[in-house]
Amino acid sequence: MADMTWPPPPFLAPVAPVTDAEGVRHFHGVTYATTPGFRPRLLDVRVPAGEGPFPVVVWIHGGGWLDGDRRYPPPTVPAELLHGTVTAAGLALVSIDYRHSLEAPFPAQLHDVKAAIRYIRKFASTLGLDGDRIGVWGESAGGHLAALAGLTGPHTPEATALEGTHGVADGDTNVLAVVDWYGVSDLTTLADHPMPAMPPTPGGMEFPDPYTALLGGTETDRPALAKAASPVTYATEGSNPPPFLLIHGTHDGLVPYSQSEQLTTALTQAGGHATLRPVPDADHIFLGSPDIQDIVTESVTFLTHHLTA
């Protein structure tokens, strides 16, 4: 009889992979962090066919920090397109879950992203990954978290509060490139931005305000936390940000296009390289754009350039 482990371990070793017809190896449902009282945080890994180790793209889903799932991109972006374009470029894709805001307020979400990056580096050889070449890519709430992951690290003031100790408790969390699709960059400037009317949830509950849920209170109540949760806070002179690609619909009614303009300006003034690509007339999740495949291709090309140079 096996010995019972208590308390439960903070993470589990990778599961055995399954290889598909194209030779892509899939590690499904890997537990990268556990916390008593919360669901285990899981990640999936897709490793291209051939000899590794492969550079890594960490995909961070959206959903207003309230919803979403590592397995599904936004409904405008077919999963096969996203996943297939990454692996066809010779990059491994790691899709991660993280705690939603009503499970735990910020910085829990960033702590989970950091824990996933540390896990990738710890188990890189087992997974066939190059732990020295990691980029992050997120959409909406995931874009916000990708930007924070790119701009914060052990060098950041108050690093302990931002890095967390979940999962693999310590290690390097720096990344080489960031793709940010229509993410929030400054919560303090969104305090007065009207949210679109949301229908009640299936249970009849009023849909929570995503910013209040993320902060555990309003921006007025928690101004310091709102600032700490804003990527622009860390795009400062001497911060040495990695290269960013920001893609945003010009008619986004949920996260204003000006949010990506603001972060692009801050990154440029900080001495970083930032490219802002407007998607004309597109709403949130690129609704109304006929160019989804081009947007995905541009994003993967950017990551490939910076992760394989």
CSV table of C-alpha atoms in Angstrom, one decimal:
chain,number,residue,atom,x,y,z
A,1,MET,CA,0.0,0.0,0.0
A,2,ALA,CA,1.4,3.4,-1.0
A,3,ASP,CA,2.1,6.0,1.6
A,4,MET,CA,-0.4,8.8,1.8
A,5,THR,CA,1.1,12.2,1.0
A,6,TRP,CA,-0.1,15.0,3.3
A,7,PRO,CA,-0.3,17.9,2.7
A,8,PRO,CA,-0.7,17.3,-1.0
A,9,PRO,CA,2.4,18.1,-3.1
A,10,PRO,CA,2.4,21.7,-4.6
A,11,PHE,CA,2.7,20.3,-8.1
A,12,LEU,CA,2.8,16.9,-9.9
A,13,ALA,CA,5.3,15.6,-12.5
A,14,PRO,CA,4.2,15.6,-16.1
A,15,VAL,CA,1.8,12.9,-17.3
A,16,ALA,CA,2.8,10.5,-20.1
A,17,PRO,CA,2.3,12.1,-23.6
A,18,VAL,CA,0.0,10.9,-26.4
A,19,THR,CA,1.4,11.3,-29.9
A,20,ASP,CA,-1.1,12.2,-32.7
A,21,ALA,CA,-1.0,11.2,-36.4
A,22,GLU,CA,1.2,14.3,-37.2
A,23,GLY,CA,3.8,13.3,-34.6
A,24,VAL,CA,2.8,16.1,-32.2
A,25,ARG,CA,3.1,15.0,-28.6
A,26,HIS,CA,0.3,16.0,-26.3
A,27,PHE,CA,0.7,16.2,-22.5
A,28,HIS,CA,-2.9,16.7,-21.3
A,29,GLY,CA,-4.0,18.0,-17.9
A,30,VAL,CA,-0.6,18.4,-16.2
A,31,THR,CA,-1.0,19.7,-12.6
A,32,TYR,CA,1.4,22.6,-12.3
A,33,ALA,CA,0.2,24.0,-9.0
A,34,THR,CA,-2.1,23.0,-6.1
A,35,THR,CA,-3.5,25.1,-3.3
A,36,PRO,CA,-5.7,23.7,-0.5
A,37,GLY,CA,-9.3,24.8,-1.1
A,38,PHE,CA,-8.9,25.5,-4.8
A,39,ARG,CA,-9.1,23.4,-7.9
A,40,PRO,CA,-5.7,22.2,-9.2
A,41,ARG,CA,-4.2,24.4,-11.9
A,42,LEU,CA,-3.7,22.5,-15.1
A,43,LEU,CA,-1.8,23.0,-18.3
A,44,ASP,CA,-1.6,21.2,-21.6
A,45,VAL,CA,1.6,20.9,-23.7
A,46,ARG,CA,1.8,20.4,-27.5
A,47,VAL,CA,5.3,19.5,-28.7
A,48,PRO,CA,6.1,19.6,-32.4
A,49,ALA,CA,7.3,16.4,-34.2
A,50,GLY,CA,11.0,16.2,-34.5
A,51,GLU,CA,14.1,16.7,-32.4
A,52,GLY,CA,13.8,19.3,-29.6
A,53,PRO,CA,14.2,21.0,-27.4
A,54,PHE,CA,11.6,23.5,-28.8
A,55,PRO,CA,11.0,27.1,-27.9
A,56,VAL,CA,7.8,27.6,-25.9
A,57,VAL,CA,4.7,29.8,-26.3
A,58,VAL,CA,2.6,30.0,-23.2
A,59,TRP,CA,-1.1,30.7,-24.1
A,60,ILE,CA,-3.2,32.5,-21.5
A,61,HIS,CA,-7.0,32.5,-22.1
A,62,GLY,CA,-9.4,35.4,-21.6
A,63,GLY,CA,-12.8,35.6,-20.0
A,64,GLY,CA,-12.7,38.8,-17.9
A,65,TRP,CA,-10.7,36.9,-15.2
A,66,LEU,CA,-14.1,35.4,-14.4
A,67,ASP,CA,-14.4,32.7,-16.9
A,68,GLY,CA,-12.5,30.8,-19.6
A,69,ASP,CA,-10.6,27.6,-20.1
A,70,ARG,CA,-7.1,26.7,-21.3
A,71,ARG,CA,-8.5,24.4,-24.0
A,72,TYR,CA,-10.5,27.0,-25.9
A,73,PRO,CA,-9.5,30.2,-27.7
A,74,PRO,CA,-12.1,32.9,-28.2
A,75,PRO,CA,-15.0,31.7,-30.5
A,76,THR,CA,-13.7,33.8,-33.4
A,77,VAL,CA,-10.4,31.8,-33.4
A,78,PRO,CA,-10.6,28.1,-34.2
A,79,ALA,CA,-8.6,26.0,-31.8
A,80,GLU,CA,-7.1,24.0,-34.7
A,81,LEU,CA,-5.9,27.2,-36.3
A,82,LEU,CA,-4.2,28.6,-33.2
A,83,HIS,CA,-2.7,25.3,-32.0
A,84,GLY,CA,-1.7,24.1,-35.5
A,85,THR,CA,-0.1,27.4,-36.5
A,86,VAL,CA,2.1,27.4,-33.4
A,87,THR,CA,3.3,23.8,-33.7
A,88,ALA,CA,3.8,24.0,-37.5
A,89,ALA,CA,6.2,26.9,-36.8
A,90,GLY,CA,8.4,24.6,-34.7
A,91,LEU,CA,7.2,26.1,-31.4
A,92,ALA,CA,5.7,24.2,-28.4
A,93,LEU,CA,2.4,25.4,-27.1
A,94,VAL,CA,1.7,25.4,-23.3
A,95,SER,CA,-2.0,26.3,-22.6
A,96,ILE,CA,-2.6,27.2,-18.9
A,97,ASP,CA,-5.6,27.6,-16.6
A,98,TYR,CA,-5.4,30.0,-13.7
A,99,ARG,CA,-7.6,30.9,-10.7
A,100,HIS,CA,-10.5,33.1,-11.6
A,101,SER,CA,-11.1,36.3,-9.8
A,102,LEU,CA,-14.0,35.1,-7.6
A,103,GLU,CA,-11.8,32.2,-6.5
A,104,ALA,CA,-9.0,34.6,-5.5
A,105,PRO,CA,-8.4,38.3,-6.4
A,106,PHE,CA,-5.3,39.7,-8.0
A,107,PRO,CA,-2.4,38.9,-7.8
A,108,ALA,CA,-3.5,35.2,-7.7
A,109,GLN,CA,-3.9,35.1,-11.5
A,110,LEU,CA,-0.3,36.4,-12.1
A,111,HIS,CA,1.0,34.1,-9.4
A,112,ASP,CA,-0.4,31.2,-11.4
A,113,VAL,CA,1.1,32.4,-14.7
A,114,LYS,CA,4.5,32.7,-12.9
A,115,ALA,CA,4.1,29.2,-11.4
A,116,ALA,CA,3.4,27.8,-14.9
A,117,ILE,CA,6.6,29.4,-16.2
A,118,ARG,CA,8.6,28.0,-13.4
A,119,TYR,CA,7.1,24.6,-13.9
A,120,ILE,CA,8.0,24.7,-17.6
A,121,ARG,CA,11.6,25.5,-16.7
A,122,LYS,CA,11.8,22.8,-14.1
A,123,PHE,CA,10.5,20.0,-16.3
A,124,ALA,CA,11.8,21.3,-19.7
A,125,SER,CA,13.9,18.3,-20.4
A,126,THR,CA,11.0,15.9,-19.6
A,127,LEU,CA,8.7,17.8,-21.9
A,128,GLY,CA,11.1,18.4,-24.7
A,129,LEU,CA,11.1,22.1,-24.2
A,130,ASP,CA,13.8,24.8,-24.2
A,131,GLY,CA,13.3,26.6,-20.9
A,132,ASP,CA,15.6,29.4,-22.0
A,133,ARG,CA,13.3,30.5,-24.8
A,134,ILE,CA,9.8,31.2,-23.5
A,135,GLY,CA,7.2,33.7,-24.9
A,136,VAL,CA,3.8,34.5,-23.6
A,137,TRP,CA,0.6,35.2,-25.6
A,138,GLY,CA,-2.8,36.0,-24.2
A,139,GLU,CA,-6.2,37.4,-25.2
A,140,SER,CA,-8.3,39.9,-23.3
A,141,ALA,CA,-7.8,39.1,-19.6
A,142,GLY,CA,-5.0,36.7,-20.8
A,143,GLY,CA,-3.4,39.6,-22.7
A,144,HIS,CA,-3.4,41.6,-19.6
A,145,LEU,CA,-1.7,38.7,-17.7
A,146,ALA,CA,0.8,38.2,-20.6
A,147,ALA,CA,1.8,41.8,-20.4
A,148,LEU,CA,2.3,41.6,-16.7
A,149,ALA,CA,4.3,38.4,-17.1
A,150,GLY,CA,6.5,40.2,-19.6
A,151,LEU,CA,7.0,43.3,-17.5
A,152,THR,CA,7.5,41.8,-14.0
A,153,GLY,CA,10.1,39.4,-12.7
A,154,PRO,CA,12.6,38.9,-9.8
A,155,HIS,CA,14.1,42.3,-10.7
A,156,THR,CA,10.8,44.1,-10.1
A,157,PRO,CA,10.3,46.2,-7.0
A,158,GLU,CA,8.1,44.2,-4.5
A,159,ALA,CA,8.9,41.1,-6.6
A,160,THR,CA,7.8,38.7,-3.9
A,161,ALA,CA,4.2,40.0,-4.0
A,162,LEU,CA,4.1,39.6,-7.8
A,163,GLU,CA,6.0,36.3,-8.2
A,164,GLY,CA,4.2,34.2,-5.6
A,165,THR,CA,5.4,30.8,-4.4
A,166,HIS,CA,2.7,28.5,-5.8
A,167,GLY,CA,3.7,25.3,-7.5
A,168,VAL,CA,7.5,25.3,-8.1
A,169,ALA,CA,8.3,27.8,-5.4
A,170,ASP,CA,11.2,29.6,-7.0
A,171,GLY,CA,13.0,30.2,-10.2
A,172,ASP,CA,13.3,32.5,-13.2
A,173,THR,CA,10.1,33.8,-14.7
A,174,ASN,CA,11.4,36.2,-17.3
A,175,VAL,CA,10.2,35.8,-20.9
A,176,LEU,CA,11.6,36.8,-24.3
A,177,ALA,CA,8.5,38.1,-26.1
A,178,VAL,CA,4.9,39.1,-25.5
A,179,VAL,CA,1.8,39.0,-27.8
A,180,ASP,CA,-1.0,40.9,-26.2
A,181,TRP,CA,-4.5,40.7,-27.9
A,182,TYR,CA,-6.8,43.5,-26.7
A,183,GLY,CA,-5.7,43.3,-23.1
A,184,VAL,CA,-6.2,45.9,-20.3
A,185,SER,CA,-3.1,48.0,-19.6
A,186,ASP,CA,-4.2,50.5,-17.0
A,187,LEU,CA,-7.0,49.7,-14.6
A,188,THR,CA,-7.0,53.2,-13.2
A,189,THR,CA,-8.1,54.8,-16.4
A,190,LEU,CA,-10.9,52.3,-16.9
A,191,ALA,CA,-12.7,53.2,-13.7
A,192,ASP,CA,-15.2,55.4,-15.5
A,193,HIS,CA,-15.4,53.3,-18.7
A,194,PRO,CA,-19.0,52.0,-19.0
A,195,MET,CA,-19.3,48.3,-19.2
A,196,PRO,CA,-21.7,46.8,-21.8
A,197,ALA,CA,-25.0,45.5,-20.4
A,198,MET,CA,-24.6,41.8,-19.6
A,199,PRO,CA,-27.5,39.4,-19.5
A,200,PRO,CA,-28.0,37.5,-16.2
A,201,THR,CA,-26.1,34.2,-15.8
A,202,PRO,CA,-28.0,30.9,-16.2
A,203,GLY,CA,-28.6,30.8,-12.5
A,204,GLY,CA,-30.1,34.3,-12.5
A,205,MET,CA,-27.2,36.0,-10.8
A,206,GLU,CA,-26.2,39.4,-12.1
A,207,PHE,CA,-22.9,39.2,-14.0
A,208,PRO,CA,-20.1,40.6,-11.8
A,209,ASP,CA,-18.2,43.6,-12.7
A,210,PRO,CA,-14.8,42.1,-13.9
A,211,TYR,CA,-12.6,44.9,-12.6
A,212,THR,CA,-14.2,44.9,-9.1
A,213,ALA,CA,-14.0,41.1,-9.0
A,214,LEU,CA,-10.4,41.2,-10.0
A,215,LEU,CA,-9.4,43.7,-7.3
A,216,GLY,CA,-11.8,42.4,-4.6
A,217,GLY,CA,-13.2,45.9,-4.5
A,218,THR,CA,-13.5,49.0,-6.7
A,219,GLU,CA,-10.6,50.9,-8.1
A,220,THR,CA,-11.6,53.8,-5.8
A,221,ASP,CA,-11.5,51.5,-2.8
A,222,ARG,CA,-8.2,49.8,-3.8
A,223,PRO,CA,-6.1,52.3,-5.8
A,224,ALA,CA,-2.8,50.8,-4.9
A,225,LEU,CA,-3.9,47.3,-6.0
A,226,ALA,CA,-5.4,48.8,-9.3
A,227,LYS,CA,-2.0,50.3,-10.0
A,228,ALA,CA,-0.2,47.1,-9.1
A,229,ALA,CA,-2.4,45.2,-11.5
A,230,SER,CA,-1.7,47.6,-14.4
A,231,PRO,CA,1.0,46.6,-16.9
A,232,VAL,CA,1.9,50.3,-17.6
A,233,THR,CA,3.1,50.6,-14.0
A,234,TYR,CA,6.1,48.4,-14.8
A,235,ALA,CA,6.9,49.9,-18.3
A,236,THR,CA,9.4,52.4,-16.9
A,237,GLU,CA,12.9,53.6,-17.8
A,238,GLY,CA,15.4,51.0,-17.0
A,239,SER,CA,12.8,48.1,-16.9
A,240,ASN,CA,14.3,46.6,-20.1
A,241,PRO,CA,11.0,45.2,-21.4
A,242,PRO,CA,10.9,42.3,-23.9
A,243,PRO,CA,9.5,43.0,-27.4
A,244,PHE,CA,5.7,43.3,-27.6
A,245,LEU,CA,3.2,42.8,-30.3
A,246,LEU,CA,-0.2,44.3,-29.4
A,247,ILE,CA,-3.2,43.6,-31.7
A,248,HIS,CA,-6.5,45.3,-30.9
A,249,GLY,CA,-9.8,46.1,-32.7
A,250,THR,CA,-10.3,49.8,-33.2
A,251,HIS,CA,-14.0,49.5,-32.3
A,252,ASP,CA,-13.6,47.3,-29.2
A,253,GLY,CA,-16.5,48.1,-26.9
A,254,LEU,CA,-15.2,46.1,-23.9
A,255,VAL,CA,-11.5,47.1,-23.7
A,256,PRO,CA,-11.0,50.4,-25.5
A,257,TYR,CA,-8.3,50.5,-28.2
A,258,SER,CA,-6.7,53.3,-26.3
A,259,GLN,CA,-5.6,50.8,-23.7
A,260,SER,CA,-3.1,49.2,-26.2
A,261,GLU,CA,-2.1,52.7,-27.4
A,262,GLN,CA,-1.3,53.6,-23.8
A,263,LEU,CA,0.9,50.5,-23.2
A,264,THR,CA,2.6,50.9,-26.6
A,265,THR,CA,3.6,54.5,-25.7
A,266,ALA,CA,4.8,53.4,-22.2
A,267,LEU,CA,6.9,50.6,-23.6
A,268,THR,CA,8.5,52.8,-26.3
A,269,GLN,CA,9.3,55.5,-23.7
A,270,ALA,CA,10.9,52.8,-21.6
A,271,GLY,CA,13.2,52.0,-24.4
A,272,GLY,CA,11.4,48.8,-25.5
A,273,HIS,CA,10.3,47.6,-28.9
A,274,ALA,CA,6.5,47.6,-29.2
A,275,THR,CA,4.4,47.1,-32.4
A,276,LEU,CA,0.7,48.1,-32.2
A,277,ARG,CA,-1.4,46.5,-35.0
A,278,PRO,CA,-4.9,48.0,-35.2
A,279,VAL,CA,-7.7,45.7,-36.6
A,280,PRO,CA,-10.0,48.2,-38.4
A,281,ASP,CA,-13.6,48.3,-37.3
A,282,ALA,CA,-13.2,45.1,-35.2
A,283,ASP,CA,-14.9,44.7,-31.8
A,284,HIS,CA,-13.6,42.7,-28.8
A,285,ILE,CA,-12.3,39.2,-29.8
A,286,PHE,CA,-11.8,40.6,-33.3
A,287,LEU,CA,-15.6,40.4,-34.0
A,288,GLY,CA,-16.2,41.8,-37.5
A,289,SER,CA,-12.7,41.1,-38.8
A,290,PRO,CA,-12.3,38.9,-41.9
A,291,ASP,CA,-8.5,38.5,-41.2
A,292,ILE,CA,-8.4,36.1,-38.2
A,293,GLN,CA,-6.0,33.8,-40.0
A,294,ASP,CA,-3.7,36.7,-40.8
A,295,ILE,CA,-3.8,37.9,-37.2
A,296,VAL,CA,-2.8,34.4,-35.9
A,297,THR,CA,-0.1,34.1,-38.5
A,298,GLU,CA,1.4,37.5,-37.7
A,299,SER,CA,1.4,36.6,-34.0
A,300,VAL,CA,3.2,33.3,-34.5
A,301,THR,CA,5.7,34.9,-36.9
A,302,PHE,CA,6.5,37.5,-34.3
A,303,LEU,CA,7.0,34.8,-31.6
A,304,THR,CA,9.0,32.6,-33.9
A,305,HIS,CA,11.4,35.5,-34.8
A,306,HIS,CA,12.1,36.4,-31.1
A,307,LEU,CA,12.2,32.8,-29.8
A,308,THR,CA,14.4,31.4,-32.5
A,309,ALA,CA,16.8,34.2,-33.2
